[in-house]
mmCIF file of C-alpha atoms in Angstrom:
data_model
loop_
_atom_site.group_PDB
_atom_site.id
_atom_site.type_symbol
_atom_site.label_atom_id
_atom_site.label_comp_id
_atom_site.label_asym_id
_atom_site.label_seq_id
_atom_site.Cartn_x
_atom_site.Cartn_y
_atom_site.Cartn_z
ATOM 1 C CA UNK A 1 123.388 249.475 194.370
ATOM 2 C CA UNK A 2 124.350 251.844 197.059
ATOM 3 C CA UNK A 3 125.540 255.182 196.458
ATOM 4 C CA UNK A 4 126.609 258.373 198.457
ATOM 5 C CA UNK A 5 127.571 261.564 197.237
ATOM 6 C CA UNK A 6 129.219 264.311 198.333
ATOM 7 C CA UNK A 7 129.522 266.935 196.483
ATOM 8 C CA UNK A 8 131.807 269.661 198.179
ATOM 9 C CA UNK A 9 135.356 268.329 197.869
ATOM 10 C CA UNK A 10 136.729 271.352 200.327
ATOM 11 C CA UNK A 11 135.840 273.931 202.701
ATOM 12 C CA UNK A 12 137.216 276.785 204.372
ATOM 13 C CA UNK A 13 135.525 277.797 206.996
ATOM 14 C CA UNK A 14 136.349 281.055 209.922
ATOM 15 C CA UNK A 15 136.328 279.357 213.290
ATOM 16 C CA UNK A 16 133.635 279.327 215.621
ATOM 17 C CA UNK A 17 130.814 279.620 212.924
ATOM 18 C CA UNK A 18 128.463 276.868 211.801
ATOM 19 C CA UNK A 19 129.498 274.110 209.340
ATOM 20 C CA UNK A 20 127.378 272.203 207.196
ATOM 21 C CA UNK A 21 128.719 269.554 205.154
ATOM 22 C CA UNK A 22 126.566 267.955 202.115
ATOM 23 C CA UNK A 23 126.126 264.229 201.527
ATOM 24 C CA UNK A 24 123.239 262.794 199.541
ATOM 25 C CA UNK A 25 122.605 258.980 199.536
ATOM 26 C CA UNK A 26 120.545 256.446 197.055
ATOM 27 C CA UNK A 27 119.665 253.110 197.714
ATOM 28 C CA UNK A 28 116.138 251.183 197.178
ATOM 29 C CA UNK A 29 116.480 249.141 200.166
ATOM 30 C CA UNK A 30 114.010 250.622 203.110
ATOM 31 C CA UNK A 31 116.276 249.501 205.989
ATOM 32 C CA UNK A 32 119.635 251.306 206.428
ATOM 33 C CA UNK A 33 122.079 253.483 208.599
ATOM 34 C CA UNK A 34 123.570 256.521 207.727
ATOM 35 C CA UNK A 35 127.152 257.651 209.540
ATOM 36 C CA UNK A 36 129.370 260.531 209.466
ATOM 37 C CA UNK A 37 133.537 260.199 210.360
ATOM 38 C CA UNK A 38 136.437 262.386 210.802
ATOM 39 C CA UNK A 39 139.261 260.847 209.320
ATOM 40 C CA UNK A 40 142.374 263.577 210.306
ATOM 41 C CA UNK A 41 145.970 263.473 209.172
ATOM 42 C CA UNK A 42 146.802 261.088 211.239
ATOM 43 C CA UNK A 43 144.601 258.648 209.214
ATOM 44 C CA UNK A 44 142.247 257.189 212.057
ATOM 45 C CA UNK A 45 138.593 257.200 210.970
ATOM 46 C CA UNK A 46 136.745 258.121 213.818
ATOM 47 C CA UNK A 47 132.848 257.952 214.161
ATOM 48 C CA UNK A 48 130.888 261.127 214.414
ATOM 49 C CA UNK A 49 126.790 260.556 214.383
ATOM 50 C CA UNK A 50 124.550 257.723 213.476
ATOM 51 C CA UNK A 51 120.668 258.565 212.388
ATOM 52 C CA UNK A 52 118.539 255.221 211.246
ATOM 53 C CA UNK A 53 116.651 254.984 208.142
ATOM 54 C CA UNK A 54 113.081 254.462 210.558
ATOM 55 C CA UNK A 55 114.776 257.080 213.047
ATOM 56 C CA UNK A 56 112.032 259.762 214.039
ATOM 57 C CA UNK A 57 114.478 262.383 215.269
ATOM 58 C CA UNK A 58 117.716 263.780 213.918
ATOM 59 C CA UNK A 59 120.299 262.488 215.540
ATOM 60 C CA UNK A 60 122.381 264.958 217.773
ATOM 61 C CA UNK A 61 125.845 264.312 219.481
ATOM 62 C CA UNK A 62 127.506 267.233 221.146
ATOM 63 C CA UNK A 63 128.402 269.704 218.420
ATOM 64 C CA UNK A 64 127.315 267.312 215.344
ATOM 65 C CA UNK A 65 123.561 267.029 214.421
ATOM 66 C CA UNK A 66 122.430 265.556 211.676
ATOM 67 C CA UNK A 67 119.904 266.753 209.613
ATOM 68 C CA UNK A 68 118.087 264.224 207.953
ATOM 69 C CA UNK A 69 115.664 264.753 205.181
ATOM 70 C CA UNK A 70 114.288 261.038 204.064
ATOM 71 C CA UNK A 71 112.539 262.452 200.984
ATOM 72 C CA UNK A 72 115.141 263.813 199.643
ATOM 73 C CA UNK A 73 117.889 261.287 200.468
ATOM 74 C CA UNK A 74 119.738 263.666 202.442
ATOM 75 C CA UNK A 75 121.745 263.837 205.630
ATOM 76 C CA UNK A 76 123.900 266.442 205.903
ATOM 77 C CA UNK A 77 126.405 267.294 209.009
ATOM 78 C CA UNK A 78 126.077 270.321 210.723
ATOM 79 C CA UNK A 79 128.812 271.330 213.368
ATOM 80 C CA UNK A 80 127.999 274.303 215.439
ATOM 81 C CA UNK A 81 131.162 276.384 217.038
ATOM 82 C CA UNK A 82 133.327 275.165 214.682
ATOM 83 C CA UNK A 83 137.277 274.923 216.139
ATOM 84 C CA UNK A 84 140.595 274.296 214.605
ATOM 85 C CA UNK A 85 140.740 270.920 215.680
ATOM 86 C CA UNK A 86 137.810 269.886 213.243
ATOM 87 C CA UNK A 87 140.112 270.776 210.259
ATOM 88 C CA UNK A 88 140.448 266.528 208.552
ATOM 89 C CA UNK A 89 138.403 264.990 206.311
ATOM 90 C CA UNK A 90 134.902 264.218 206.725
ATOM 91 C CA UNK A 91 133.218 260.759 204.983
ATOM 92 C CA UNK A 92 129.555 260.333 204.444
ATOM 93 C CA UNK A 93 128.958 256.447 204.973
ATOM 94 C CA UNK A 94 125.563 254.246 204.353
ATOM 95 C CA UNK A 95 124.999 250.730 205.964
ATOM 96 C CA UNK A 96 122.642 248.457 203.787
ATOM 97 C CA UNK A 97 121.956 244.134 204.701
ATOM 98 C CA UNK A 98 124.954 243.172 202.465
ATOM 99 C CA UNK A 99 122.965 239.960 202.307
ATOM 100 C CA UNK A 100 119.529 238.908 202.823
ATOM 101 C CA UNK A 101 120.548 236.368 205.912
ATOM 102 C CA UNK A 102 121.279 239.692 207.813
ATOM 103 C CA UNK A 103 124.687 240.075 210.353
ATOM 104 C CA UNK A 104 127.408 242.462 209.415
ATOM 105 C CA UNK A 105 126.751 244.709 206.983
ATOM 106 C CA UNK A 106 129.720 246.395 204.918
ATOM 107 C CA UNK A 107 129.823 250.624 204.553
ATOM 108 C CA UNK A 108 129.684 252.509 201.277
ATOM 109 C CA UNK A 109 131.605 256.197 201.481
ATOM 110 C CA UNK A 110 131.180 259.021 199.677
ATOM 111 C CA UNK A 111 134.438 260.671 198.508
ATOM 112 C CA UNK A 112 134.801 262.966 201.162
ATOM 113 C CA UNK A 113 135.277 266.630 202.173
ATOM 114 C CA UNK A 114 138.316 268.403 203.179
ATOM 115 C CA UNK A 115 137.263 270.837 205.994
ATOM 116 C CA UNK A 116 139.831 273.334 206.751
ATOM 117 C CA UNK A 117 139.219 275.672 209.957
ATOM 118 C CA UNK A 118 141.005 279.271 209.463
ATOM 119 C CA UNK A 119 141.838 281.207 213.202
ATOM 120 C CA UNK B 1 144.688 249.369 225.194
ATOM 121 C CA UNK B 2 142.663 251.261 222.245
ATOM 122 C CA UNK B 3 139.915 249.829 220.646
ATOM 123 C CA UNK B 4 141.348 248.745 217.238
ATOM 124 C CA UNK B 5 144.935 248.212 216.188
ATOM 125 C CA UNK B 6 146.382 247.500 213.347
ATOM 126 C CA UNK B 7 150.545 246.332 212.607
ATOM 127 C CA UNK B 8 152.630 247.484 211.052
ATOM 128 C CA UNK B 9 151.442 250.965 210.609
ATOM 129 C CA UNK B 10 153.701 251.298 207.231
ATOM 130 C CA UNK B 11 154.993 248.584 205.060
ATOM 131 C CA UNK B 12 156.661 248.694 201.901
ATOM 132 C CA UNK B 13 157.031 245.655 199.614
ATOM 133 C CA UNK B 14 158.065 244.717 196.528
ATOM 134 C CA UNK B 15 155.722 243.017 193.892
ATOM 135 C CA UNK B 16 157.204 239.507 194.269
ATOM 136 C CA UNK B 17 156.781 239.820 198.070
ATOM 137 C CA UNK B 18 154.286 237.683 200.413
ATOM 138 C CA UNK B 19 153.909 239.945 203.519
ATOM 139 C CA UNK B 20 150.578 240.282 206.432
ATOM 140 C CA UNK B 21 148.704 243.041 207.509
ATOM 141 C CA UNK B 22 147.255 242.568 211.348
ATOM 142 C CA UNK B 23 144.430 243.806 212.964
ATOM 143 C CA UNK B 24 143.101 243.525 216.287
ATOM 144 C CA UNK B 25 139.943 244.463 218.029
ATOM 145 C CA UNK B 26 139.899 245.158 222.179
ATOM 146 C CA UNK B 27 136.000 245.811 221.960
ATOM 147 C CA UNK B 28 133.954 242.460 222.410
ATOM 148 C CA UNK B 29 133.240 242.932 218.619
ATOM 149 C CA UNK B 30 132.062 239.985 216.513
ATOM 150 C CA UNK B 31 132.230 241.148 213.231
ATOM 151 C CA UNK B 32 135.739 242.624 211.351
ATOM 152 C CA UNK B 33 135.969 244.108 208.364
ATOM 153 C CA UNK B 34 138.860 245.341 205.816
ATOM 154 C CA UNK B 35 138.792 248.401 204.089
ATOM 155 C CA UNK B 36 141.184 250.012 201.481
ATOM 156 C CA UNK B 37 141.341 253.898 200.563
ATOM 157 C CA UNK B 38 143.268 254.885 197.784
ATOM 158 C CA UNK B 39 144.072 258.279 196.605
ATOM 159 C CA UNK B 40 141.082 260.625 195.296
ATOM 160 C CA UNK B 41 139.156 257.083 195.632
ATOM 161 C CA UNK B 42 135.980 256.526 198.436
ATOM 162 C CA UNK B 43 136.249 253.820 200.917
ATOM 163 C CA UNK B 44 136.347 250.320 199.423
ATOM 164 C CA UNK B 45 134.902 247.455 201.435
ATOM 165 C CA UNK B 46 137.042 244.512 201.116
ATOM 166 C CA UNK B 47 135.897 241.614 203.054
ATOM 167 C CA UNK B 48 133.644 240.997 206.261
ATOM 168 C CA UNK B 49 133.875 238.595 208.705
ATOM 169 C CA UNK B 50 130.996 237.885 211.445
ATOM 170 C CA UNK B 51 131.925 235.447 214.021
ATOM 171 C CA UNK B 52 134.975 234.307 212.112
ATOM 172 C CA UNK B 53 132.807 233.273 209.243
ATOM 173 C CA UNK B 54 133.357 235.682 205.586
ATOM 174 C CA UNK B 55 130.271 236.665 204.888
ATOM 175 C CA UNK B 56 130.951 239.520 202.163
ATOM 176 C CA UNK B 57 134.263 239.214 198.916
ATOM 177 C CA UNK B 58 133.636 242.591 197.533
ATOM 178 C CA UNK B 59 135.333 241.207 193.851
ATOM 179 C CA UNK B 60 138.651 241.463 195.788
ATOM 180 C CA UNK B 61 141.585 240.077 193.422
ATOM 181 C CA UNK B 62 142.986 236.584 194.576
ATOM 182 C CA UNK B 63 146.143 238.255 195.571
ATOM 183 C CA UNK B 64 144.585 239.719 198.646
ATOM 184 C CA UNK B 65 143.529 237.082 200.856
ATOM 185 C CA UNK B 66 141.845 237.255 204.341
ATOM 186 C CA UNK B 67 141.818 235.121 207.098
ATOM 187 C CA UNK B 68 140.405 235.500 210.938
ATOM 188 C CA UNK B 69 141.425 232.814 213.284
ATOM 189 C CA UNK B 70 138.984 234.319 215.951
ATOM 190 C CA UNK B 71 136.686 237.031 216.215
ATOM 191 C CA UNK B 72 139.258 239.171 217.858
ATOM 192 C CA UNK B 73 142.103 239.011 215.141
ATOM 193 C CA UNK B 74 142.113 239.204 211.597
ATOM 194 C CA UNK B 75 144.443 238.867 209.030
ATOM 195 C CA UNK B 76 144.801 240.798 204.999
ATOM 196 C CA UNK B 77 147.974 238.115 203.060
ATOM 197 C CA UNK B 78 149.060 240.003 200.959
ATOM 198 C CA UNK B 79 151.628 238.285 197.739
ATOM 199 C CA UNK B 80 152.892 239.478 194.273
ATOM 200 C CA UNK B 81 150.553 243.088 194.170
ATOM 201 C CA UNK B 82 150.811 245.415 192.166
ATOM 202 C CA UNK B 83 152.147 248.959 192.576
ATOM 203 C CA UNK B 84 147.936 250.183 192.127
ATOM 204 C CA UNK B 85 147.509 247.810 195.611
ATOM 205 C CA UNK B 86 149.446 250.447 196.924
ATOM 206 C CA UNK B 87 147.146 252.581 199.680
ATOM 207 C CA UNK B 88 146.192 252.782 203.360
ATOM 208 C CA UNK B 89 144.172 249.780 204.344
ATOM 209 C CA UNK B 90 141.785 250.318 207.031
ATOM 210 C CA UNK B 91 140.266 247.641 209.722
ATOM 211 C CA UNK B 92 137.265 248.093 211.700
ATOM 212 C CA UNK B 93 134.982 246.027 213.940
ATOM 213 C CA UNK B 94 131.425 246.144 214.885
ATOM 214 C CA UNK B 95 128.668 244.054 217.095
ATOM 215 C CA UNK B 96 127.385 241.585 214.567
ATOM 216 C CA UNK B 97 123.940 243.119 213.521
ATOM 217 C CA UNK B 98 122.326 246.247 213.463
ATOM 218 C CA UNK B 99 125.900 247.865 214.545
ATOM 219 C CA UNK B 100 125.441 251.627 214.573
ATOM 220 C CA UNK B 101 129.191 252.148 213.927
ATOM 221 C CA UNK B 102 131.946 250.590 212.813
ATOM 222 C CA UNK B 103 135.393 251.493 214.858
ATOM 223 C CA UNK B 104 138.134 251.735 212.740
ATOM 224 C CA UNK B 105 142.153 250.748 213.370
ATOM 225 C CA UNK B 106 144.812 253.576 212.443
ATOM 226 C CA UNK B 107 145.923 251.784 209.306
ATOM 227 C CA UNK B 108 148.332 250.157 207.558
ATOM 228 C CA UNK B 109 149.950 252.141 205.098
ATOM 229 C CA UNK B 110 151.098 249.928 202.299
ATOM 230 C CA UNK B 111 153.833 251.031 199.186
ATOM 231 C CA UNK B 112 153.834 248.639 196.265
ATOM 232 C CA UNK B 113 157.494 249.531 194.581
#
């Protein structure tokens, strides 16, 4: 079974520094995607950063990079020049083959973490 | 016209109810899935569709039951929940393999009373 962890429930953080937010995953399968989202007040979950399991590189979107350590089943999200409007939740999310046929595959979420941005 | 929508964006029903949650993707998508978040809870999957077919009943109870006419729409019935149903329910939509996201709808959030 899948399972992602994330182990800092919430964080205060002084604008404009750097933000790194934990998530650890575990699954046996060899084959899967790991995704970040913002999910704000407003209750839209909106997608952040996508780095494959056989993905060389860390994956790198604007302000949100990845960094992805296979060995140790971890993919944390760093934001750099952190603002106010990043203050929401933030969900660690793994993609496995829900079935062996293939097609669409389900996410698994970790519990989240509350990022709060202080001026 | 954003990506995914979802009616109505609050609904509150009584346990003896039948009511519908909608969703609707603007994207091209082929598969649709339904989520629920409770309180203090992670993400549950619910069901997935891919090309109208469900391919995924994540142990959902019989009371909850899904239905997608086409790959653009789908449907959560909902009839006689309980006030633990209560939560915001979440659809998304992705190409049908290998998606590297999922693009979630604002929600429905549901009161069982």
């Amino acid at each position: 079974a899948q399972k992602i962890t994330q182990t800092q429930p919430g964080m205060f953080v002084q604008e404009k520094e750097a933000v790194t937010l934990d998530c650890t995953y575990d699954t046996s399968d060899p084959s899967y995607g790991l995704f970040w989202y913002k999910q704000p007040s407003s209750g839209e979950m909106i997608f952040l950063i996508y780095q494959g399991s056989y993905d060389q590189q860390n994956a790198t979107e604007g302000r949100y990079s990845l960094n992805f350590q296979k060995a140790r089943k971890s993919a944390n999200l760093v934001i750099s020049a952190s603002q106010l409007g990043d203050s929401a939740m933030y969900f660690c999310a793994m993609r496995v083959p829900m079935y062996s046929g293939g097609g669409a595959d389900g996410l698994t979420f970790g519990k989240g973490t509350h990022l709060i941005i202080q001026p | 016209e954003t990506g995914v929508t979802q009616t109505p964006r609050h609904l509150v029903m009584g346990m003896t109810n039948k009511k519908s949650l909608k969703c609707e993707q603007h994207l091209g998508h082929n598969a649709m899935y339904w989520y629920k978040q409770s309180a203090k809870k992670p993400l549950e999957l619910m069901f997935v569709y891919n090309f109208k077919e469900q391919t995924e009943n994540n142990s959902v109870p019989s009371r909850f039951s899904p239905e997608c006419p086409n790959s653009s729409h789908l449907f959560l019935h909902l009839h006689t929940l309980q006030p633990e149903d209560s939560a915001l329910y979440l659809c998304a939509s992705s190409q049908e393999t290998g998606g590297t996201e999922q693009y979630f709808g604002p929600g429905t959030r549901l009161t069982v009373t």
